[in-house]
JSON list of C-alpha atoms and ligand atoms in Angstrom, two decimals:
[
{"chain": "A", "resi": 30, "resn": "UNK", "atom": "CA", "xyz": [-49.29, -9.58, 55.33]},
{"chain": "A", "resi": 31, "resn": "UNK", "atom": "CA", "xyz": [-46.64, -11.17, 53.05]},
{"chain": "A", "resi": 32, "resn": "UNK", "atom": "CA", "xyz": [-45.02, -10.31, 49.90]},
{"chain": "A", "resi": 33, "resn": "UNK", "atom": "CA", "xyz": [-47.75, -12.56, 48.36]},
{"chain": "A", "resi": 34, "resn": "UNK", "atom": "CA", "xyz": [-51.12, -12.60, 49.85]},
{"chain": "A", "resi": 35, "resn": "UNK", "atom": "CA", "xyz": [-54.00, -14.68, 48.59]},
{"chain": "A", "resi": 36, "resn": "UNK", "atom": "CA", "xyz": [-57.47, -14.68, 50.07]},
{"chain": "A", "resi": 37, "resn": "UNK", "atom": "CA", "xyz": [-60.11, -17.35, 49.33]},
{"chain": "A", "resi": 38, "resn": "UNK", "atom": "CA", "xyz": [-58.64, -17.89, 45.91]},
{"chain": "A", "resi": 39, "resn": "UNK", "atom": "CA", "xyz": [-60.91, -20.10, 43.64]},
{"chain": "A", "resi": 40, "resn": "UNK", "atom": "CA", "xyz": [-60.26, -21.11, 40.18]},
{"chain": "A", "resi": 41, "resn": "UNK", "atom": "CA", "xyz": [-62.57, -23.69, 38.21]},
{"chain": "A", "resi": 42, "resn": "UNK", "atom": "CA", "xyz": [-62.14, -25.02, 34.75]},
{"chain": "A", "resi": 43, "resn": "UNK", "atom": "CA", "xyz": [-64.98, -26.46, 32.70]},
{"chain": "A", "resi": 44, "resn": "UNK", "atom": "CA", "xyz": [-68.74, -26.20, 33.34]},
{"chain": "A", "resi": 45, "resn": "UNK", "atom": "CA", "xyz": [-71.54, -28.19, 34.93]},
{"chain": "A", "resi": 46, "resn": "UNK", "atom": "CA", "xyz": [-70.63, -31.92, 35.17]},
{"chain": "A", "resi": 47, "resn": "UNK", "atom": "CA", "xyz": [-67.17, -31.19, 33.84]},
{"chain": "A", "resi": 48, "resn": "UNK", "atom": "CA", "xyz": [-66.49, -28.53, 36.38]},
{"chain": "A", "resi": 49, "resn": "UNK", "atom": "CA", "xyz": [-63.00, -28.96, 38.14]},
{"chain": "A", "resi": 50, "resn": "UNK", "atom": "CA", "xyz": [-62.18, -26.84, 41.13]},
{"chain": "A", "resi": 51, "resn": "UNK", "atom": "CA", "xyz": [-58.49, -26.60, 40.38]},
{"chain": "A", "resi": 52, "resn": "UNK", "atom": "CA", "xyz": [-58.10, -24.03, 43.36]},
{"chain": "A", "resi": 53, "resn": "UNK", "atom": "CA", "xyz": [-60.60, -24.34, 46.06]},
{"chain": "A", "resi": 54, "resn": "UNK", "atom": "CA", "xyz": [-60.31, -21.56, 48.57]},
{"chain": "A", "resi": 55, "resn": "UNK", "atom": "CA", "xyz": [-56.72, -20.94, 49.28]},
{"chain": "A", "resi": 56, "resn": "UNK", "atom": "CA", "xyz": [-55.79, -18.11, 51.73]},
{"chain": "A", "resi": 57, "resn": "UNK", "atom": "CA", "xyz": [-52.05, -17.83, 52.16]},
{"chain": "A", "resi": 58, "resn": "UNK", "atom": "CA", "xyz": [-49.27, -15.37, 53.12]},
{"chain": "A", "resi": 59, "resn": "UNK", "atom": "CA", "xyz": [-45.85, -15.87, 51.63]},
{"chain": "A", "resi": 60, "resn": "UNK", "atom": "CA", "xyz": [-42.92, -13.86, 52.73]},
{"chain": "A", "resi": 61, "resn": "UNK", "atom": "CA", "xyz": [-39.29, -13.48, 51.72]},
{"chain": "A", "resi": 62, "resn": "UNK", "atom": "CA", "xyz": [-37.35, -16.77, 51.31]},
{"chain": "A", "resi": 63, "resn": "UNK", "atom": "CA", "xyz": [-37.35, -19.93, 49.42]},
{"chain": "A", "resi": 64, "resn": "UNK", "atom": "CA", "xyz": [-40.55, -21.82, 49.25]},
{"chain": "A", "resi": 65, "resn": "UNK", "atom": "CA", "xyz": [-41.47, -25.04, 47.65]},
{"chain": "A", "resi": 66, "resn": "UNK", "atom": "CA", "xyz": [-44.95, -26.10, 46.57]},
{"chain": "A", "resi": 67, "resn": "UNK", "atom": "CA", "xyz": [-45.61, -29.82, 46.59]},
{"chain": "A", "resi": 68, "resn": "UNK", "atom": "CA", "xyz": [-48.63, -32.07, 46.10]},
{"chain": "A", "resi": 69, "resn": "UNK", "atom": "CA", "xyz": [-49.98, -34.88, 43.77]},
{"chain": "A", "resi": 70, "resn": "UNK", "atom": "CA", "xyz": [-50.37, -34.41, 40.10]},
{"chain": "A", "resi": 71, "resn": "UNK", "atom": "CA", "xyz": [-53.59, -32.43, 39.43]},
{"chain": "A", "resi": 72, "resn": "UNK", "atom": "CA", "xyz": [-53.60, -30.87, 42.99]},
{"chain": "A", "resi": 73, "resn": "UNK", "atom": "CA", "xyz": [-53.41, -27.28, 41.53]},
{"chain": "A", "resi": 74, "resn": "UNK", "atom": "CA", "xyz": [-49.78, -26.46, 41.89]},
{"chain": "A", "resi": 75, "resn": "UNK", "atom": "CA", "xyz": [-49.38, -24.89, 38.44]},
{"chain": "A", "resi": 76, "resn": "UNK", "atom": "CA", "xyz": [-52.68, -23.21, 38.56]},
{"chain": "A", "resi": 77, "resn": "UNK", "atom": "CA", "xyz": [-51.97, -21.69, 41.95]},
{"chain": "A", "resi": 78, "resn": "UNK", "atom": "CA", "xyz": [-48.56, -20.42, 40.64]},
{"chain": "A", "resi": 79, "resn": "UNK", "atom": "CA", "xyz": [-50.31, -18.93, 37.49]},
{"chain": "A", "resi": 80, "resn": "UNK", "atom": "CA", "xyz": [-52.88, -17.10, 39.72]},
{"chain": "A", "resi": 81, "resn": "UNK", "atom": "CA", "xyz": [-50.05, -15.65, 41.80]},
{"chain": "A", "resi": 82, "resn": "UNK", "atom": "CA", "xyz": [-48.13, -14.47, 38.91]},
{"chain": "A", "resi": 83, "resn": "UNK", "atom": "CA", "xyz": [-51.25, -12.96, 37.18]},
{"chain": "A", "resi": 84, "resn": "UNK", "atom": "CA", "xyz": [-51.08, -15.44, 34.24]},
{"chain": "A", "resi": 85, "resn": "UNK", "atom": "CA", "xyz": [-54.65, -16.51, 35.01]},
{"chain": "A", "resi": 86, "resn": "UNK", "atom": "CA", "xyz": [-57.50, -14.68, 36.66]},
{"chain": "A", "resi": 87, "resn": "UNK", "atom": "CA", "xyz": [-59.18, -16.19, 39.64]},
{"chain": "A", "resi": 88, "resn": "UNK", "atom": "CA", "xyz": [-63.07, -16.78, 39.66]},
{"chain": "A", "resi": 89, "resn": "UNK", "atom": "CA", "xyz": [-63.16, -15.53, 43.30]},
{"chain": "A", "resi": 90, "resn": "UNK", "atom": "CA", "xyz": [-60.78, -14.17, 45.79]},
{"chain": "A", "resi": 91, "resn": "UNK", "atom": "CA", "xyz": [-57.72, -12.01, 45.51]},
{"chain": "A", "resi": 92, "resn": "UNK", "atom": "CA", "xyz": [-54.03, -11.99, 44.97]},
{"chain": "A", "resi": 93, "resn": "UNK", "atom": "CA", "xyz": [-51.87, -9.26, 46.25]},
{"chain": "A", "resi": 94, "resn": "UNK", "atom": "CA", "xyz": [-48.11, -8.71, 45.51]},
{"chain": "A", "resi": 95, "resn": "UNK", "atom": "CA", "xyz": [-46.53, -6.46, 48.00]},
{"chain": "A", "resi": 96, "resn": "UNK", "atom": "CA", "xyz": [-49.76, -4.92, 48.76]},
{"chain": "A", "resi": 97, "resn": "UNK", "atom": "CA", "xyz": [-50.91, -4.40, 45.18]},
{"chain": "A", "resi": 98, "resn": "UNK", "atom": "CA", "xyz": [-54.14, -6.19, 44.25]},
{"chain": "A", "resi": 99, "resn": "UNK", "atom": "CA", "xyz": [-53.68, -7.78, 40.80]},
{"chain": "A", "resi": 100, "resn": "UNK", "atom": "CA", "xyz": [-57.41, -7.17, 40.04]},
{"chain": "A", "resi": 101, "resn": "UNK", "atom": "CA", "xyz": [-56.84, -3.46, 39.63]},
{"chain": "A", "resi": 102, "resn": "UNK", "atom": "CA", "xyz": [-55.05, -4.08, 36.31]},
{"chain": "A", "resi": 103, "resn": "UNK", "atom": "CA", "xyz": [-56.13, -4.44, 32.76]},
{"chain": "A", "resi": 104, "resn": "UNK", "atom": "CA", "xyz": [-54.25, -6.86, 30.60]},
{"chain": "A", "resi": 105, "resn": "UNK", "atom": "CA", "xyz": [-51.66, -4.43, 29.35]},
{"chain": "A", "resi": 106, "resn": "UNK", "atom": "CA", "xyz": [-50.86, -2.95, 32.86]},
{"chain": "A", "resi": 107, "resn": "UNK", "atom": "CA", "xyz": [-50.74, -6.39, 34.36]},
{"chain": "A", "resi": 108, "resn": "UNK", "atom": "CA", "xyz": [-48.16, -7.59, 31.83]},
{"chain": "A", "resi": 109, "resn": "UNK", "atom": "CA", "xyz": [-46.07, -4.44, 32.73]},
{"chain": "A", "resi": 110, "resn": "UNK", "atom": "CA", "xyz": [-46.50, -5.06, 36.38]},
{"chain": "A", "resi": 111, "resn": "UNK", "atom": "CA", "xyz": [-45.64, -8.75, 35.94]},
{"chain": "A", "resi": 112, "resn": "UNK", "atom": "CA", "xyz": [-42.51, -7.94, 33.84]},
{"chain": "A", "resi": 113, "resn": "UNK", "atom": "CA", "xyz": [-41.24, -5.56, 36.46]},
{"chain": "A", "resi": 114, "resn": "UNK", "atom": "CA", "xyz": [-41.97, -7.43, 39.64]},
{"chain": "A", "resi": 115, "resn": "UNK", "atom": "CA", "xyz": [-42.15, -11.17, 38.80]},
{"chain": "A", "resi": 116, "resn": "UNK", "atom": "CA", "xyz": [-39.68, -13.40, 37.42]},
{"chain": "A", "resi": 117, "resn": "UNK", "atom": "CA", "xyz": [-41.02, -16.64, 35.69]},
{"chain": "A", "resi": 118, "resn": "UNK", "atom": "CA", "xyz": [-39.09, -19.93, 35.29]},
{"chain": "A", "resi": 119, "resn": "UNK", "atom": "CA", "xyz": [-40.58, -23.01, 33.45]},
{"chain": "A", "resi": 120, "resn": "UNK", "atom": "CA", "xyz": [-39.58, -26.51, 32.93]},
{"chain": "A", "resi": 121, "resn": "UNK", "atom": "CA", "xyz": [-39.11, -25.79, 29.24]},
{"chain": "A", "resi": 122, "resn": "UNK", "atom": "CA", "xyz": [-36.67, -22.87, 29.45]},
{"chain": "A", "resi": 123, "resn": "UNK", "atom": "CA", "xyz": [-38.39, -20.85, 26.82]},
{"chain": "A", "resi": 124, "resn": "UNK", "atom": "CA", "xyz": [-35.24, -19.26, 25.57]},
{"chain": "A", "resi": 125, "resn": "UNK", "atom": "CA", "xyz": [-35.21, -17.53, 22.17]},
{"chain": "A", "resi": 126, "resn": "UNK", "atom": "CA", "xyz": [-33.05, -19.68, 19.81]},
{"chain": "A", "resi": 127, "resn": "UNK", "atom": "CA", "xyz": [-31.80, -16.82, 17.69]},
{"chain": "A", "resi": 128, "resn": "UNK", "atom": "CA", "xyz": [-30.60, -14.80, 20.65]},
{"chain": "A", "resi": 129, "resn": "UNK", "atom": "CA", "xyz": [-27.33, -15.67, 22.46]},
{"chain": "A", "resi": 130, "resn": "UNK", "atom": "CA", "xyz": [-27.20, -16.22, 26.16]},
{"chain": "A", "resi": 131, "resn": "UNK", "atom": "CA", "xyz": [-26.52, -12.53, 27.02]},
{"chain": "A", "resi": 132, "resn": "UNK", "atom": "CA", "xyz": [-29.38, -11.30, 24.71]},
{"chain": "A", "resi": 133, "resn": "UNK", "atom": "CA", "xyz": [-31.73, -13.75, 26.26]},
{"chain": "A", "resi": 134, "resn": "UNK", "atom": "CA", "xyz": [-30.95, -12.64, 29.77]},
{"chain": "A", "resi": 135, "resn": "UNK", "atom": "CA", "xyz": [-31.45, -9.01, 29.12]},
{"chain": "A", "resi": 136, "resn": "UNK", "atom": "CA", "xyz": [-34.58, -9.70, 26.89]},
{"chain": "A", "resi": 137, "resn": "UNK", "atom": "CA", "xyz": [-37.14, -8.63, 29.66]},
{"chain": "A", "resi": 138, "resn": "UNK", "atom": "CA", "xyz": [-35.22, -5.37, 30.08]},
{"chain": "A", "resi": 139, "resn": "UNK", "atom": "CA", "xyz": [-35.26, -4.58, 26.44]},
{"chain": "A", "resi": 140, "resn": "UNK", "atom": "CA", "xyz": [-38.98, -5.35, 26.29]},
{"chain": "A", "resi": 141, "resn": "UNK", "atom": "CA", "xyz": [-39.47, -2.77, 28.97]},
{"chain": "A", "resi": 142, "resn": "UNK", "atom": "CA", "xyz": [-37.33, -0.20, 27.22]},
{"chain": "A", "resi": 143, "resn": "UNK", "atom": "CA", "xyz": [-34.66, -0.24, 29.99]},
{"chain": "A", "resi": 144, "resn": "UNK", "atom": "CA", "xyz": [-30.96, -0.41, 29.62]},
{"chain": "A", "resi": 145, "resn": "UNK", "atom": "CA", "xyz": [-29.15, -3.44, 31.10]},
{"chain": "A", "resi": 146, "resn": "UNK", "atom": "CA", "xyz": [-26.99, -2.74, 34.16]},
{"chain": "A", "resi": 147, "resn": "UNK", "atom": "CA", "xyz": [-23.84, -4.51, 32.83]},
{"chain": "A", "resi": 148, "resn": "UNK", "atom": "CA", "xyz": [-22.28, -4.92, 36.35]},
{"chain": "A", "resi": 149, "resn": "UNK", "atom": "CA", "xyz": [-25.38, -6.57, 37.59]},
{"chain": "A", "resi": 150, "resn": "UNK", "atom": "CA", "xyz": [-25.81, -8.80, 34.68]},
{"chain": "A", "resi": 151, "resn": "UNK", "atom": "CA", "xyz": [-22.25, -9.83, 35.19]},
{"chain": "A", "resi": 152, "resn": "UNK", "atom": "CA", "xyz": [-22.85, -10.55, 38.87]},
{"chain": "A", "resi": 153, "resn": "UNK", "atom": "CA", "xyz": [-25.73, -12.77, 37.99]},
{"chain": "A", "resi": 154, "resn": "UNK", "atom": "CA", "xyz": [-23.98, -14.66, 35.38]},
{"chain": "A", "resi": 155, "resn": "UNK", "atom": "CA", "xyz": [-20.99, -15.15, 37.69]},
{"chain": "A", "resi": 156, "resn": "UNK", "atom": "CA", "xyz": [-23.19, -16.41, 40.49]},
{"chain": "A", "resi": 157, "resn": "UNK", "atom": "CA", "xyz": [-24.89, -18.88, 38.04]},
{"chain": "A", "resi": 158, "resn": "UNK", "atom": "CA", "xyz": [-21.66, -19.96, 36.68]},
{"chain": "A", "resi": 159, "resn": "UNK", "atom": "CA", "xyz": [-22.41, -19.10, 33.04]},
{"chain": "A", "resi": 160, "resn": "UNK", "atom": "CA", "xyz": [-20.13, -16.04, 32.64]},
{"chain": "A", "resi": 161, "resn": "UNK", "atom": "CA", "xyz": [-18.08, -17.73, 29.97]},
{"chain": "A", "resi": 162, "resn": "UNK", "atom": "CA", "xyz": [-21.19, -18.74, 27.98]},
{"chain": "A", "resi": 163, "resn": "UNK", "atom": "CA", "xyz": [-22.49, -15.27, 27.14]},
{"chain": "A", "resi": 164, "resn": "UNK", "atom": "CA", "xyz": [-21.94, -15.43, 23.36]},
{"chain": "A", "resi": 165, "resn": "UNK", "atom": "CA", "xyz": [-23.14, -19.05, 22.91]},
{"chain": "A", "resi": 166, "resn": "UNK", "atom": "CA", "xyz": [-26.61, -19.89, 21.58]},
{"chain": "A", "resi": 167, "resn": "UNK", "atom": "CA", "xyz": [-29.32, -22.03, 23.52]},
{"chain": "A", "resi": 168, "resn": "UNK", "atom": "CA", "xyz": [-28.79, -25.06, 21.22]},
{"chain": "A", "resi": 169, "resn": "UNK", "atom": "CA", "xyz": [-25.17, -25.37, 22.07]},
{"chain": "A", "resi": 170, "resn": "UNK", "atom": "CA", "xyz": [-25.86, -25.57, 25.92]},
{"chain": "A", "resi": 171, "resn": "UNK", "atom": "CA", "xyz": [-26.67, -28.47, 28.08]},
{"chain": "A", "resi": 172, "resn": "UNK", "atom": "CA", "xyz": [-30.17, -28.63, 29.73]},
{"chain": "A", "resi": 173, "resn": "UNK", "atom": "CA", "xyz": [-28.75, -27.52, 33.05]},
{"chain": "A", "resi": 174, "resn": "UNK", "atom": "CA", "xyz": [-27.01, -24.49, 31.48]},
{"chain": "A", "resi": 175, "resn": "UNK", "atom": "CA", "xyz": [-30.21, -23.62, 29.60]},
{"chain": "A", "resi": 176, "resn": "UNK", "atom": "CA", "xyz": [-32.11, -23.49, 32.84]},
{"chain": "A", "resi": 177, "resn": "UNK", "atom": "CA", "xyz": [-29.30, -21.33, 34.42]},
{"chain": "A", "resi": 178, "resn": "UNK", "atom": "CA", "xyz": [-29.84, -18.86, 31.58]},
{"chain": "A", "resi": 179, "resn": "UNK", "atom": "CA", "xyz": [-33.51, -18.78, 32.23]},
{"chain": "A", "resi": 180, "resn": "UNK", "atom": "CA", "xyz": [-32.87, -18.14, 35.80]},
{"chain": "A", "resi": 181, "resn": "UNK", "atom": "CA", "xyz": [-30.55, -15.31, 34.75]},
{"chain": "A", "resi": 182, "resn": "UNK", "atom": "CA", "xyz": [-33.39, -13.93, 32.50]},
{"chain": "A", "resi": 183, "resn": "UNK", "atom": "CA", "xyz": [-35.82, -14.13, 35.41]},
{"chain": "A", "resi": 184, "resn": "UNK", "atom": "CA", "xyz": [-33.35, -12.18, 37.72]},
{"chain": "A", "resi": 185, "resn": "UNK", "atom": "CA", "xyz": [-32.43, -9.45, 35.11]},
{"chain": "A", "resi": 186, "resn": "UNK", "atom": "CA", "xyz": [-35.20, -7.13, 36.14]},
{"chain": "A", "resi": 187, "resn": "UNK", "atom": "CA", "xyz": [-34.43, -7.51, 39.82]},
{"chain": "A", "resi": 188, "resn": "UNK", "atom": "CA", "xyz": [-37.85, -8.84, 40.57]},
{"chain": "A", "resi": 189, "resn": "UNK", "atom": "CA", "xyz": [-39.06, -9.26, 44.31]},
{"chain": "A", "resi": 190, "resn": "UNK", "atom": "CA", "xyz": [-40.85, -12.43, 43.33]},
{"chain": "A", "resi": 191, "resn": "UNK", "atom": "CA", "xyz": [-39.66, -15.57, 41.34]},
{"chain": "A", "resi": 192, "resn": "UNK", "atom": "CA", "xyz": [-42.07, -18.19, 40.44]},
{"chain": "A", "resi": 193, "resn": "UNK", "atom": "CA", "xyz": [-40.68, -21.40, 39.06]},
{"chain": "A", "resi": 194, "resn": "UNK", "atom": "CA", "xyz": [-42.90, -24.25, 37.77]},
{"chain": "A", "resi": 195, "resn": "UNK", "atom": "CA", "xyz": [-40.85, -27.60, 38.01]},
{"chain": "A", "resi": 196, "resn": "UNK", "atom": "CA", "xyz": [-37.70, -25.78, 36.85]},
{"chain": "A", "resi": 197, "resn": "UNK", "atom": "CA", "xyz": [-35.75, -29.07, 37.55]},
{"chain": "A", "resi": 198, "resn": "UNK", "atom": "CA", "xyz": [-38.29, -31.21, 35.68]},
{"chain": "A", "resi": 199, "resn": "UNK", "atom": "CA", "xyz": [-36.12, -31.72, 32.61]},
{"chain": "A", "resi": 200, "resn": "UNK", "atom": "CA", "xyz": [-32.81, -32.16, 34.61]},
{"chain": "A", "resi": 201, "resn": "UNK", "atom": "CA", "xyz": [-31.04, -35.14, 35.97]},
{"chain": "A", "resi": 202, "resn": "UNK", "atom": "CA", "xyz": [-30.64, -35.32, 39.64]},
{"chain": "A", "resi": 203, "resn": "UNK", "atom": "CA", "xyz": [-27.30, -33.56, 39.88]},
{"chain": "A", "resi": 204, "resn": "UNK", "atom": "CA", "xyz": [-28.25, -30.72, 37.62]},
{"chain": "A", "resi": 205, "resn": "UNK", "atom": "CA", "xyz": [-31.64, -30.40, 39.30]},
{"chain": "A", "resi": 206, "resn": "UNK", "atom": "CA", "xyz": [-29.95, -30.03, 42.73]},
{"chain": "A", "resi": 207, "resn": "UNK", "atom": "CA", "xyz": [-27.55, -27.57, 41.38]},
{"chain": "A", "resi": 208, "resn": "UNK", "atom": "CA", "xyz": [-30.40, -25.46, 39.79]},
{"chain": "A", "resi": 209, "resn": "UNK", "atom": "CA", "xyz": [-32.36, -25.49, 43.00]},
{"chain": "A", "resi": 210, "resn": "UNK", "atom": "CA", "xyz": [-29.32, -24.64, 45.00]},
{"chain": "A", "resi": 211, "resn": "UNK", "atom": "CA", "xyz": [-28.76, -21.61, 42.73]},
{"chain": "A", "resi": 212, "resn": "UNK", "atom": "CA", "xyz": [-32.33, -20.47, 43.17]},
{"chain": "A", "resi": 213, "resn": "UNK", "atom": "CA", "xyz": [-31.96, -20.74, 46.95]},
{"chain": "A", "resi": 214, "resn": "UNK", "atom": "CA", "xyz": [-28.62, -18.89, 46.75]},
{"chain": "A", "resi": 215, "resn": "UNK", "atom": "CA", "xyz": [-29.96, -16.06, 44.52]},
{"chain": "A", "resi": 216, "resn": "UNK", "atom": "CA", "xyz": [-33.11, -15.75, 46.68]},
{"chain": "A", "resi": 217, "resn": "UNK", "atom": "CA", "xyz": [-30.89, -14.90, 49.82]},
{"chain": "A", "resi": 218, "resn": "UNK", "atom": "CA", "xyz": [-28.47, -12.76, 47.78]},
{"chain": "A", "resi": 219, "resn": "UNK", "atom": "CA", "xyz": [-31.20, -10.54, 46.28]},
{"chain": "A", "resi": 220, "resn": "UNK", "atom": "CA", "xyz": [-33.64, -10.95, 49.22]},
{"chain": "A", "resi": 221, "resn": "UNK", "atom": "CA", "xyz": [-36.35, -12.34, 47.22]},
{"chain": "A", "resi": 222, "resn": "UNK", "atom": "CA", "xyz": [-39.55, -14.36, 47.59]},
{"chain": "A", "resi": 223, "resn": "UNK", "atom": "CA", "xyz": [-38.92, -17.54, 45.55]},
{"chain": "A", "resi": 224, "resn": "UNK", "atom": "CA", "xyz": [-41.72, -20.11, 45.05]},
{"chain": "A", "resi": 225, "resn": "UNK", "atom": "CA", "xyz": [-40.81, -23.33, 43.43]},
{"chain": "A", "resi": 226, "resn": "UNK", "atom": "CA", "xyz": [-43.08, -26.17, 42.48]},
{"chain": "A", "resi": 227, "resn": "UNK", "atom": "CA", "xyz": [-41.44, -29.52, 42.55]},
{"chain": "A", "resi": 228, "resn": "UNK", "atom": "CA", "xyz": [-42.19, -33.20, 42.58]},
{"chain": "A", "resi": 229, "resn": "UNK", "atom": "CA", "xyz": [-38.92, -34.02, 44.28]},
{"chain": "A", "resi": 230, "resn": "UNK", "atom": "CA", "xyz": [-38.90, -34.35, 48.05]},
{"chain": "A", "resi": 231, "resn": "UNK", "atom": "CA", "xyz": [-35.21, -33.97, 48.26]},
{"chain": "A", "resi": 232, "resn": "UNK", "atom": "CA", "xyz": [-35.41, -30.52, 46.54]},
{"chain": "A", "resi": 233, "resn": "UNK", "atom": "CA", "xyz": [-38.46, -29.56, 48.65]},
{"chain": "A", "resi": 234, "resn": "UNK", "atom": "CA", "xyz": [-36.37, -30.10, 51.64]},
{"chain": "A", "resi": 235, "resn": "UNK", "atom": "CA", "xyz": [-33.98, -27.43, 50.64]},
{"chain": "A", "resi": 236, "resn": "UNK", "atom": "CA", "xyz": [-36.72, -24.88, 51.02]},
{"chain": "A", "resi": 237, "resn": "UNK", "atom": "CA", "xyz": [-37.30, -22.62, 54.08]},
{"chain": "A", "resi": 238, "resn": "UNK", "atom": "CA", "xyz": [-40.94, -23.49, 53.89]},
{"chain": "A", "resi": 239, "resn": "UNK", "atom": "CA", "xyz": [-42.93, -26.28, 52.16]},
{"chain": "A", "resi": 240, "resn": "UNK", "atom": "CA", "xyz": [-46.49, -25.64, 50.97]},
{"chain": "A", "resi": 241, "resn": "UNK", "atom": "CA", "xyz": [-48.46, -28.82, 50.48]},
{"chain": "A", "resi": 242, "resn": "UNK", "atom": "CA", "xyz": [-51.54, -28.69, 48.15]},
{"chain": "A", "resi": 243, "resn": "UNK", "atom": "CA", "xyz": [-54.21, -31.40, 47.87]},
{"chain": "A", "resi": 244, "resn": "UNK", "atom": "CA", "xyz": [-57.30, -31.26, 45.68]},
{"chain": "A", "resi": 245, "resn": "UNK", "atom": "CA", "xyz": [-56.98, -27.49, 45.16]},
{"chain": "A", "resi": 246, "resn": "UNK", "atom": "CA", "xyz": [-56.73, -26.86, 48.90]},
{"chain": "A", "resi": 247, "resn": "UNK", "atom": "CA", "xyz": [-53.80, -25.92, 51.27]},
{"chain": "A", "resi": 248, "resn": "UNK", "atom": "CA", "xyz": [-53.07, -29.05, 53.17]},
{"chain": "A", "resi": 249, "resn": "UNK", "atom": "CA", "xyz": [-50.41, -27.86, 55.39]},
{"chain": "A", "resi": 250, "resn": "UNK", "atom": "CA", "xyz": [-47.30, -25.61, 55.58]},
{"chain": "A", "resi": 251, "resn": "UNK", "atom": "CA", "xyz": [-44.08, -26.80, 57.13]},
{"chain": "B", "resi": 330, "resn": "ATP", "atom": "N1", "xyz": [-56.63, -25.12, 31.06]},
{"chain": "B", "resi": 330, "resn": "ATP", "atom": "C1", "xyz": [-57.23, -26.02, 31.83]},
{"chain": "B", "resi": 330, "resn": "ATP", "atom": "N2", "xyz": [-58.48, -26.44, 31.40]},
{"chain": "B", "resi": 330, "resn": "ATP", "atom": "C2", "xyz": [-59.18, -27.40, 32.00]},
{"chain": "B", "resi": 330, "resn": "ATP", "atom": "N3", "xyz": [-58.70, -27.97, 33.19]},
{"chain": "B", "resi": 330, "resn": "ATP", "atom": "C3", "xyz": [-57.45, -27.56, 33.68]},
{"chain": "B", "resi": 330, "resn": "ATP", "atom": "C4", "xyz": [-56.66, -26.58, 32.98]},
{"chain": "B", "resi": 330, "resn": "ATP", "atom": "N4", "xyz": [-55.54, -26.41, 33.65]},
{"chain": "B", "resi": 330, "resn": "ATP", "atom": "C5", "xyz": [-55.64, -27.20, 34.67]},
{"chain": "B", "resi": 330, "resn": "ATP", "atom": "N5", "xyz": [-56.75, -27.92, 34.77]},
{"chain": "B", "resi": 330, "resn": "ATP", "atom": "C6", "xyz": [-57.18, -28.81, 35.73]},
{"chain": "B", "resi": 330, "resn": "ATP", "atom": "O1", "xyz": [-56.98, -28.32, 37.01]},
{"chain": "B", "resi": 330, "resn": "ATP", "atom": "C7", "xyz": [-56.46, -29.35, 37.88]},
{"chain": "B", "resi": 330, "resn": "ATP", "atom": "C8", "xyz": [-55.17, -28.88, 38.47]},
{"chain": "B", "resi": 330, "resn": "ATP", "atom": "O2", "xyz": [-54.14, -28.75, 37.53]},
{"chain": "B", "resi": 330, "resn": "ATP", "atom": "P1", "xyz": [-52.64, -28.23, 37.72]},
{"chain": "B", "resi": 330, "resn": "ATP", "atom": "O3", "xyz": [-52.03, -28.19, 36.31]},
{"chain": "B", "resi": 330, "resn": "ATP", "atom": "O4", "xyz": [-52.68, -26.84, 38.46]},
{"chain": "B", "resi": 330, "resn": "ATP", "atom": "O5", "xyz": [-52.03, -29.37, 38.61]},
{"chain": "B", "resi": 330, "resn": "ATP", "atom": "P2", "xyz": [-50.57, -29.69, 39.05]},
{"chain": "B", "resi": 330, "resn": "ATP", "atom": "O6", "xyz": [-50.58, -29.82, 40.60]},
{"chain": "B", "resi": 330, "resn": "ATP", "atom": "O7", "xyz": [-49.68, -28.57, 38.59]},
{"chain": "B", "resi": 330, "resn": "ATP", "atom": "O8", "xyz": [-50.29, -31.14, 38.29]},
{"chain": "B", "resi": 330, "resn": "ATP", "atom": "P3", "xyz": [-48.90, -31.64, 37.77]},
{"chain": "B", "resi": 330, "resn": "ATP", "atom": "O9", "xyz": [-48.09, -32.04, 39.02]},
{"chain": "B", "resi": 330, "resn": "ATP", "atom": "O10", "xyz": [-49.30, -32.78, 37.01]},
{"chain": "B", "resi": 330, "resn": "ATP", "atom": "O11", "xyz": [-48.25, -30.54, 37.06]},
{"chain": "B", "resi": 330, "resn": "ATP", "atom": "C9", "xyz": [-56.22, -30.55, 37.21]},
{"chain": "B", "resi": 330, "resn": "ATP", "atom": "O12", "xyz": [-57.41, -31.43, 37.46]},
{"chain": "B", "resi": 330, "resn": "ATP", "atom": "C10", "xyz": [-56.20, -30.12, 35.72]},
{"chain": "B", "resi": 330, "resn": "ATP", "atom": "O13", "xyz": [-56.83, -31.11, 34.88]},
{"chain": "B", "resi": 331, "resn": "MG", "atom": "MG1", "xyz": [-48.07, -28.56, 37.12]}
]
């Protein structure tokens, strides 16, 4: 069983004639390493990521993270579990405009009432190449730098799992390659399970494994 284990996962939206099976019975084990999820638009990539991250509840089937079944949690304990174990990265960086780079990065720790390990935060920001931007505000950063800050924020709690939904979607090719390369590098450095949804074949090829979805089903894994 992997770090992430799903069994017969089903998620539908809408009812009756309008029902859409966004995820249609996916059973999958994902272990440490850098994984890409690819598939046509509407194939269920984002929904699958949201189910794994406990952002959505499945209609059927189960999700386990490191052996813990997400269905045992109520809303509050699930958000605590997620905050401690899962780092989330989105296409729109979701940085807090009134907080500077350092404050954005340590926000998940503060929300959890934990004190930031300054050495570790320094190590992350050095790896991401943003160590000289810590007192700057999001509005003064380039898109690529903003995404690096959101990667830093996702790493700050030392999660075992990082879920990224098209993290390079707003970036040009060069910045996109750099961000994907950084995710791959931090994945190795911190021995994590990273799952990145992408439309970009070149980026997907950088992954250790590529998961192909089609019509809510697992098509193949390479
Ligand atoms: N909140 C929702 N309400 C209704 N239908 C939804 C909802 N979220 C997703 N869907 C539907 O579920 C299917 C899968 O959507 P999903 O967003 O997971 O696809 P995707 O593979 O991420 O697509 P894209 O590459 O365009 O981001 C689509 O048909 C979509 O319309
Ligand atoms: Mg999507």
